[in-house]
CSV table of C-alpha atoms in Angstrom, one decimal:
chain,number,residue,atom,x,y,z
A,1,GLY,CA,62.3,98.3,-30.4
A,2,TRP,CA,62.4,96.4,-27.1
A,3,LYS,CA,58.6,95.9,-27.3
A,4,ASP,CA,59.2,93.3,-30.1
A,5,ALA,CA,61.6,91.4,-28.0
A,6,ILE,CA,59.0,90.4,-25.3
A,7,SER,CA,58.5,86.7,-25.3
A,8,THR,CA,54.9,85.4,-25.2
A,9,THR,CA,53.4,81.9,-25.3
A,10,ILE,CA,50.3,81.5,-27.4
A,11,ILE,CA,48.1,78.5,-27.4
A,12,ASN,CA,44.8,78.0,-29.2
A,13,PHE,CA,43.1,75.1,-27.5
A,14,ASN,CA,41.3,73.2,-30.4
A,15,ASN,CA,40.3,76.5,-31.9
A,16,GLU,CA,38.0,77.1,-29.0
A,17,LYS,CA,40.0,79.1,-26.3
A,18,MET,CA,43.1,81.2,-26.5
A,19,GLN,CA,45.7,81.4,-23.8
A,20,ILE,CA,48.4,84.1,-23.9
A,21,THR,CA,51.1,84.1,-21.2
A,22,TRP,CA,54.2,86.3,-20.5
A,23,ALA,CA,57.0,86.4,-17.9
A,24,ALA,CA,55.6,89.2,-15.7
A,25,ARG,CA,58.3,89.3,-13.0
A,26,GLU,CA,61.2,89.3,-15.5
A,27,LEU,CA,59.6,91.6,-18.1
A,28,PHE,CA,57.8,94.1,-15.8
A,29,PRO,CA,59.4,93.8,-12.3
A,30,GLY,CA,57.3,95.5,-9.6
A,31,LYS,CA,54.6,96.5,-12.1
A,32,ASN,CA,51.2,95.1,-12.9
A,33,VAL,CA,50.0,95.2,-16.5
A,34,SER,CA,46.7,95.0,-18.3
A,35,PHE,CA,45.8,92.9,-21.4
A,36,SER,CA,43.4,93.5,-24.3
A,37,TYR,CA,42.6,91.7,-27.5
A,38,THR,CA,40.6,91.9,-30.7
A,39,PHE,CA,39.6,89.6,-33.6
A,40,ASP,CA,38.4,92.5,-35.8
A,41,GLU,CA,40.3,93.8,-38.8
A,42,GLY,CA,40.6,97.2,-40.3
A,43,LYS,CA,40.4,100.6,-38.7
A,44,HIS,CA,37.3,99.9,-36.6
A,45,LYS,CA,38.8,97.5,-34.1
A,46,VAL,CA,37.0,96.9,-30.9
A,47,TRP,CA,39.4,96.1,-28.1
A,48,LYS,CA,38.2,93.8,-25.4
A,49,PRO,CA,39.7,93.6,-21.9
A,50,CYS,CA,40.9,90.3,-20.6
A,51,PRO,CA,38.0,88.4,-19.1
A,52,THR,CA,40.2,86.0,-17.1
A,53,TYR,CA,43.7,86.8,-15.9
A,54,LEU,CA,46.4,84.2,-15.0
A,55,LEU,CA,48.4,85.3,-11.9
A,56,ASP,CA,52.0,84.8,-10.8
A,57,GLN,CA,52.4,85.9,-7.2
A,58,ASP,CA,49.5,88.4,-7.6
A,59,TYR,CA,50.9,89.8,-10.8
A,60,ASN,CA,49.1,89.4,-14.1
A,61,SER,CA,51.0,86.9,-16.2
A,62,GLY,CA,48.5,85.7,-18.8
A,63,CYS,CA,45.0,85.9,-20.2
A,64,LEU,CA,42.4,83.3,-21.1
A,65,PHE,CA,39.6,84.1,-23.6
A,66,LYS,CA,37.4,82.7,-26.3
A,67,THR,CA,38.6,82.1,-29.9
A,68,GLU,CA,36.5,84.2,-32.2
A,69,GLY,CA,38.3,84.2,-35.5
A,70,PRO,CA,41.5,83.4,-37.5
A,71,THR,CA,43.2,86.8,-37.0
A,72,LEU,CA,44.1,88.0,-33.5
A,73,ALA,CA,45.7,91.3,-32.3
A,74,ILE,CA,46.9,91.6,-28.7
A,75,SER,CA,48.1,94.6,-26.6
A,76,ILE,CA,49.8,94.7,-23.2
A,77,ARG,CA,49.6,98.1,-21.4
A,78,ASN,CA,50.5,99.6,-18.0
A,79,SER,CA,48.0,99.2,-15.2
A,80,ASN,CA,45.8,102.2,-16.1
A,81,GLY,CA,46.1,101.5,-19.9
A,82,SER,CA,47.7,104.8,-20.8
A,83,GLU,CA,50.9,103.3,-22.2
A,84,GLU,CA,51.3,100.4,-24.5
A,85,LEU,CA,54.2,98.1,-23.6
A,86,PHE,CA,53.7,95.3,-26.1
A,87,SER,CA,51.5,94.5,-29.2
A,88,LYS,CA,51.3,91.8,-31.8
A,89,ARG,CA,49.1,90.5,-34.6
A,90,LEU,CA,49.0,86.8,-35.4
A,91,LYS,CA,47.0,84.0,-37.1
A,92,SER,CA,45.3,82.1,-34.3
A,93,ASP,CA,45.0,79.0,-36.6
A,94,PHE,CA,48.8,78.5,-36.5
A,95,TYR,CA,48.8,78.0,-32.7
A,96,ILE,CA,46.2,75.3,-32.4
A,97,LYS,CA,46.7,72.5,-29.9
A,98,PRO,CA,44.3,69.7,-30.7
A,99,SER,CA,42.2,67.9,-28.1
A,100,ARG,CA,42.7,64.3,-27.1
A,101,PRO,CA,41.5,61.7,-29.5
A,102,GLU,CA,38.0,60.5,-28.8
A,103,ASN,CA,36.6,56.9,-28.8
A,104,VAL,CA,39.9,55.2,-29.2
A,105,THR,CA,39.6,51.5,-30.3
A,106,PHE,CA,42.1,48.7,-30.6
A,107,PHE,CA,41.9,45.9,-33.2
A,108,TRP,CA,44.1,42.9,-32.9
A,109,LYS,CA,44.8,40.4,-35.7
A,110,GLU,CA,47.6,37.9,-35.0
A,111,ASP,CA,50.7,40.1,-34.4
A,112,THR,CA,49.2,43.3,-35.9
A,113,VAL,CA,47.5,46.1,-33.9
A,114,THR,CA,45.4,48.8,-35.5
A,115,VAL,CA,44.4,51.8,-33.4
A,116,SER,CA,41.7,54.3,-34.6
A,117,CYS,CA,39.7,57.2,-33.2
A,118,ASN,CA,36.9,59.6,-34.2
A,119,LYS,CA,37.7,62.2,-36.8
A,120,PRO,CA,37.7,65.8,-35.5
A,121,GLU,CA,35.2,68.2,-37.0
A,122,ARG,CA,37.9,70.7,-38.2
A,123,ALA,CA,41.3,70.5,-40.0
A,124,VAL,CA,41.5,66.8,-40.3
A,125,LYS,CA,44.2,67.1,-43.0
A,126,CYS,CA,46.5,68.9,-40.5
A,127,LEU,CA,46.3,66.2,-37.9
A,128,ARG,CA,48.3,63.0,-37.4
A,129,LEU,CA,47.6,60.2,-35.0
A,130,GLU,CA,50.6,59.1,-33.0
A,131,LEU,CA,50.8,55.7,-31.3
A,132,GLN,CA,53.3,54.8,-28.6
A,133,TYR,CA,53.8,51.4,-27.0
A,134,LYS,CA,56.2,49.4,-24.9
A,135,SER,CA,56.4,46.0,-23.3
A,136,LYS,CA,57.5,45.3,-19.8
A,137,PHE,CA,60.9,44.5,-21.2
A,138,ASP,CA,61.4,47.9,-22.9
A,139,LYS,CA,62.8,50.9,-21.3
A,140,ASP,CA,61.7,53.5,-23.9
A,141,TRP,CA,58.5,54.0,-25.8
A,142,GLN,CA,58.2,52.9,-29.4
A,143,SER,CA,56.4,55.4,-31.7
A,144,ARG,CA,54.4,55.1,-34.9
A,145,THR,CA,52.6,58.0,-36.6
A,146,SER,CA,50.0,57.9,-39.4
A,147,LYS,CA,47.3,60.0,-40.9
A,148,CYS,CA,44.3,60.7,-38.9
A,149,CYS,CA,42.6,58.8,-37.7
A,150,SER,CA,44.0,55.3,-37.8
A,151,VAL,CA,47.5,53.8,-37.2
A,152,GLY,CA,48.7,50.2,-37.3
A,153,GLU,CA,51.8,48.3,-36.2
A,154,GLN,CA,53.1,44.8,-36.6
A,155,GLY,CA,55.4,42.5,-34.7
A,156,PHE,CA,53.6,42.3,-31.3
A,157,ASP,CA,54.3,39.2,-29.2
A,158,ALA,CA,51.2,37.5,-27.9
A,159,ARG,CA,53.1,36.4,-24.8
A,160,LYS,CA,54.0,39.9,-23.7
A,161,CYS,CA,51.9,42.6,-22.0
A,162,TYR,CA,52.1,46.0,-23.8
A,163,SER,CA,51.3,49.6,-22.7
A,164,PHE,CA,49.6,51.8,-25.3
A,165,ARG,CA,48.9,55.5,-25.5
A,166,VAL,CA,47.8,57.7,-28.4
A,167,ARG,CA,47.6,61.5,-29.2
A,168,LEU,CA,46.9,63.9,-32.1
A,169,LYS,CA,49.6,66.1,-33.5
A,170,ARG,CA,49.5,69.2,-35.8
A,171,LEU,CA,51.7,69.3,-38.9
A,172,VAL,CA,54.5,71.8,-38.8
A,173,PRO,CA,55.1,74.1,-40.6
A,174,TYR,CA,52.2,73.7,-43.0
A,175,CYS,CA,49.5,74.0,-40.4
A,176,ASN,CA,51.2,75.3,-37.2
A,177,VAL,CA,54.2,77.5,-36.5
A,178,VAL,CA,54.6,75.7,-33.1
A,179,ASN,CA,54.8,71.9,-32.7
A,180,TYR,CA,51.7,71.4,-30.6
A,181,SER,CA,50.2,67.9,-29.8
A,182,SER,CA,47.3,66.9,-27.8
A,183,ASP,CA,47.5,65.4,-24.3
A,184,TRP,CA,48.0,61.7,-24.2
A,185,GLU,CA,44.9,59.6,-24.1
A,186,ALA,CA,44.6,57.4,-21.0
A,187,GLU,CA,47.2,54.6,-21.0
A,188,THR,CA,45.8,51.1,-21.6
A,189,PHE,CA,47.4,47.7,-21.1
A,190,TRP,CA,46.9,44.8,-23.6
A,191,MET,CA,48.1,41.2,-23.9
A,192,ASN,CA,47.2,39.1,-26.9
A,193,GLY,CA,44.1,41.2,-27.6
A,194,THR,CA,42.9,41.2,-24.0
A,195,LEU,CA,42.5,44.4,-22.0
A,196,LEU,CA,44.2,44.3,-18.6
A,197,ASP,CA,44.1,46.6,-15.6
A,198,SER,CA,47.9,46.7,-15.5
A,199,CYS,CA,51.0,44.9,-16.8
A,200,ASP,CA,51.9,44.5,-13.2
A,201,ASP,CA,49.2,41.8,-12.9
A,202,ASP,CA,51.0,39.7,-15.5
A,203,ILE,CA,54.3,40.2,-13.7
A,204,LYS,CA,52.8,39.3,-10.4
A,205,THR,CA,51.2,36.1,-11.9
A,206,GLN,CA,54.5,35.0,-13.3
A,207,SER,CA,56.3,35.9,-10.1
A,208,ASN,CA,53.8,33.9,-8.1
A,209,THR,CA,54.2,30.9,-10.4
A,210,VAL,CA,58.0,31.0,-10.1
A,211,ILE,CA,57.7,31.2,-6.3
A,212,ILE,CA,55.3,28.3,-6.1
A,213,LEU,CA,57.5,26.1,-8.4
A,214,SER,CA,60.7,27.1,-6.4
A,215,CYS,CA,59.0,26.1,-3.2
A,216,LEU,CA,57.9,22.8,-4.6
A,217,LEU,CA,61.3,22.0,-5.9
A,218,SER,CA,62.9,23.0,-2.6
A,219,VAL,CA,60.5,20.7,-0.7
A,220,LEU,CA,61.3,17.8,-3.0
A,221,LEU,CA,65.0,18.4,-2.7
A,222,MET,CA,64.8,18.5,1.1
A,223,LYS,CA,62.9,15.2,1.1
A,224,LEU,CA,65.5,13.6,-1.2
A,225,ILE,CA,68.3,14.8,1.0
A,226,LEU,CA,66.6,13.5,4.2
A,227,LEU,CA,66.0,10.2,2.5
A,228,ILE,CA,69.7,9.9,1.6
A,229,LEU,CA,70.8,10.9,5.1
A,230,LEU,CA,68.4,8.3,6.6
A,231,CYS,CA,69.8,5.5,4.5
A,232,LYS,CA,73.3,6.6,5.3
A,233,TRP,CA,72.4,6.7,9.0
A,234,GLN,CA,70.9,3.2,9.0
A,235,ARG,CA,74.0,1.8,7.3
A,236,LEU,CA,76.2,3.5,9.8
A,237,GLN,CA,74.1,2.3,12.7
A,238,LYS,CA,74.4,-1.3,11.5
A,239,LEU,CA,78.2,-0.9,11.3
A,240,VAL,CA,78.6,0.7,14.7
A,241,MET,CA,75.9,-1.1,16.6
A,242,PRO,CA,75.0,-4.5,14.9
A,243,ALA,CA,71.6,-5.9,15.7
A,244,ILE,CA,71.4,-8.4,18.6
A,245,PRO,CA,69.5,-11.6,17.6
A,246,ASP,CA,66.3,-12.0,19.3
A,247,PRO,CA,65.7,-15.5,20.6
A,248,LYS,CA,62.0,-15.2,20.1
A,249,TYR,CA,62.5,-15.6,16.4
A,250,ILE,CA,64.5,-18.8,16.9
A,251,PHE,CA,62.1,-20.4,19.3
A,252,ALA,CA,58.9,-18.8,18.0
A,253,ASP,CA,56.6,-21.4,19.6
A,254,LEU,CA,58.3,-21.0,23.0
A,255,PHE,CA,57.5,-17.2,23.1
A,256,ASN,CA,54.3,-17.1,21.1
A,257,ASP,CA,52.5,-20.1,22.4
A,258,HIS,CA,53.9,-20.4,26.0
A,259,ASN,CA,54.9,-16.7,26.7
A,260,GLY,CA,58.5,-17.9,27.4
A,261,ASN,CA,57.5,-20.5,30.0
A,262,PHE,CA,60.2,-23.1,29.4
A,263,GLN,CA,58.7,-25.8,31.7
A,264,GLU,CA,55.4,-25.6,29.9
A,265,TRP,CA,57.1,-25.7,26.5
A,266,ILE,CA,59.2,-28.7,27.6
A,267,ASP,CA,56.1,-30.6,28.7
A,268,LYS,CA,54.4,-30.2,25.4
A,269,THR,CA,54.0,-33.6,23.8
A,270,ASP,CA,52.5,-33.1,20.4
A,271,HIS,CA,55.5,-31.7,18.6
A,272,ALA,CA,58.1,-33.3,20.8
A,273,VAL,CA,56.9,-36.9,20.3
A,274,VAL,CA,57.4,-36.8,16.6
A,275,GLN,CA,60.7,-35.1,17.0
A,276,THR,CA,61.8,-37.7,19.6
A,277,LYS,CA,60.9,-40.6,17.4
A,278,LEU,CA,62.9,-39.2,14.6
A,279,GLU,CA,65.9,-38.4,16.7
A,280,CYS,CA,66.0,-41.6,18.7
A,281,GLU,CA,66.0,-43.7,15.5
A,282,GLU,CA,69.4,-42.2,14.7
A,283,PRO,CA,72.4,-44.4,15.5
A,284,GLU,CA,73.7,-42.0,18.1
A,285,CYS,CA,70.9,-43.1,20.5
A,286,THR,CA,71.8,-46.7,20.0
A,287,ILE,CA,75.4,-46.1,20.6
A,288,GLU,CA,74.6,-44.2,23.7
A,289,ALA,CA,72.5,-47.1,25.0
A,290,GLU,CA,75.3,-49.6,24.4
A,291,SER,CA,77.8,-47.3,26.1
A,292,GLN,CA,75.5,-47.2,29.1
A,293,GLN,CA,75.5,-51.0,29.4
A,294,GLU,CA,79.3,-51.1,29.3
A,295,ASP,CA,79.4,-48.4,31.9
A,296,GLU,CA,77.3,-50.5,34.2
A,297,LYS,CA,80.1,-53.0,34.5
A,298,ASN,CA,82.5,-50.3,35.5
A,299,SER,CA,82.2,-49.5,39.2
A,300,ASP,CA,84.6,-46.6,39.2
A,301,LYS,CA,82.2,-44.5,37.0
A,302,GLN,CA,79.1,-45.3,39.0
A,303,ARG,CA,77.9,-41.7,39.4
A,304,PRO,CA,78.1,-40.6,35.8
A,305,GLN,CA,76.4,-44.0,34.9
A,306,GLU,CA,73.4,-43.1,37.1
A,307,LYS,CA,73.0,-39.8,35.4
A,308,ILE,CA,73.0,-41.3,31.9
A,309,PHE,CA,70.8,-44.2,33.0
A,310,SER,CA,68.3,-41.8,34.6
A,311,PHE,CA,67.8,-40.1,31.2
A,312,SER,CA,67.7,-43.5,29.4
A,313,LYS,CA,65.3,-44.8,31.9
A,314,ALA,CA,63.2,-41.8,31.5
A,315,ALA,CA,63.2,-42.4,27.8
A,316,GLU,CA,62.2,-46.0,28.4
A,317,ASN,CA,59.3,-44.8,30.5
A,318,ASN,CA,57.9,-42.9,27.5
A,319,ASP,CA,59.0,-39.5,28.8
A,320,PRO,CA,59.4,-37.8,25.4
A,321,LYS,CA,61.0,-34.6,26.6
A,322,ALA,CA,63.5,-36.4,28.7
A,323,ALA,CA,64.3,-38.7,25.8
A,324,GLN,CA,64.8,-35.7,23.6
A,325,ILE,CA,67.1,-34.1,26.0
A,326,ALA,CA,69.0,-37.4,26.6
A,327,CYS,CA,69.7,-37.6,22.9
A,328,LEU,CA,71.0,-34.0,22.9
A,329,MET,CA,73.0,-34.1,26.1
A,330,PRO,CA,76.7,-35.0,26.1
A,331,THR,CA,77.4,-38.1,28.3
A,332,SER,CA,80.4,-36.8,30.2
A,333,ASN,CA,79.2,-33.4,31.6
A,334,THR,CA,77.0,-32.8,34.6
A,335,ILE,CA,75.8,-29.4,33.5
A,336,ALA,CA,74.8,-28.9,29.8
A,337,SER,CA,73.4,-26.0,27.9
A,338,PHE,CA,70.2,-26.3,25.9
A,339,ALA,CA,68.6,-23.5,23.9
A,340,GLY,CA,70.3,-20.8,25.9
A,341,PHE,CA,69.3,-22.5,29.3
A,342,GLN,CA,71.5,-24.5,31.6
A,343,ILE,CA,70.3,-28.0,32.7
A,344,LEU,CA,71.6,-29.6,35.9
A,345,MET,CA,71.3,-33.4,36.0
A,346,ASN,CA,71.1,-35.3,39.3
A,347,ASP,CA,69.9,-38.9,39.6
A,348,ASP,CA,66.4,-39.1,38.0
A,349,MET,CA,65.8,-35.3,38.0
A,350,TYR,CA,66.9,-32.6,35.6
A,351,VAL,CA,66.8,-29.0,36.7
A,352,MET,CA,66.6,-26.0,34.2
A,353,LEU,CA,68.6,-22.9,35.2
């Protein structure tokens, strides 16, 4: 009775090849076994030895042979074939594992995707086409199954990249006693009807866009901060260190036309003559002349009188600069300031310091 308890794995690859495997080391420790099979029925069976053994550490653990009919009988014996250790009869059609779907096509229409493949030559009614998909935001695959050989699904977002894979499945228990499915067709990546090499490309593109925008915003923010700090610094600098007036802006003609040469500037007659005439017509010059005549009669103030007279005399002699200075000078001081310069008066001479 223990012979029936032996566990075997039976796979019929698309009704083309059979693979029978068993646990050799657990079932037959230290022993090697032989395998034989037949697709014949009745008393006249012709047993065929295994053409290709599958090994597990040099022990026979399976056999691979061609599928030749719907009914299969197998026998496992000791190494010389004298003793049968296990036997079984089965329907090979109930252990079919279909091949991968061929010529898979994707058809996009708005948010609907329809996937189809070529119909197999055999047992189309026993097959189902399974579609699995997921976006880069999904952790698990979403599944949709339909009759062979077309399946459709709705609700796809055109802004997302999706991974797709398809396979064929056998119906259980109507067609198979074991739930066998084909291997998955190569995974493909789609976005809004466009085939991509990988969804990572879409992620990298978005990541690069985010990085570029972040860098641009950072640069603009830094410029704004620097501009604010510069304005604050200029205000602080004006408060702590106020600007010193530059005399060249007050006496522009002195520095621009005469390079700061005061004597040359004072000798200039064009501008000064007009200014002297305007200034000497004021009552102050007349009063100053009258005061000079009164001072001539006073002998105690002879020296200041000579100083004032010298400027008045110079004005009478058509010396425009001297007349201009005479009008600007106070009458009681020997040293006066003029335009940031000191002028020393002595007799008929004036000296600029």
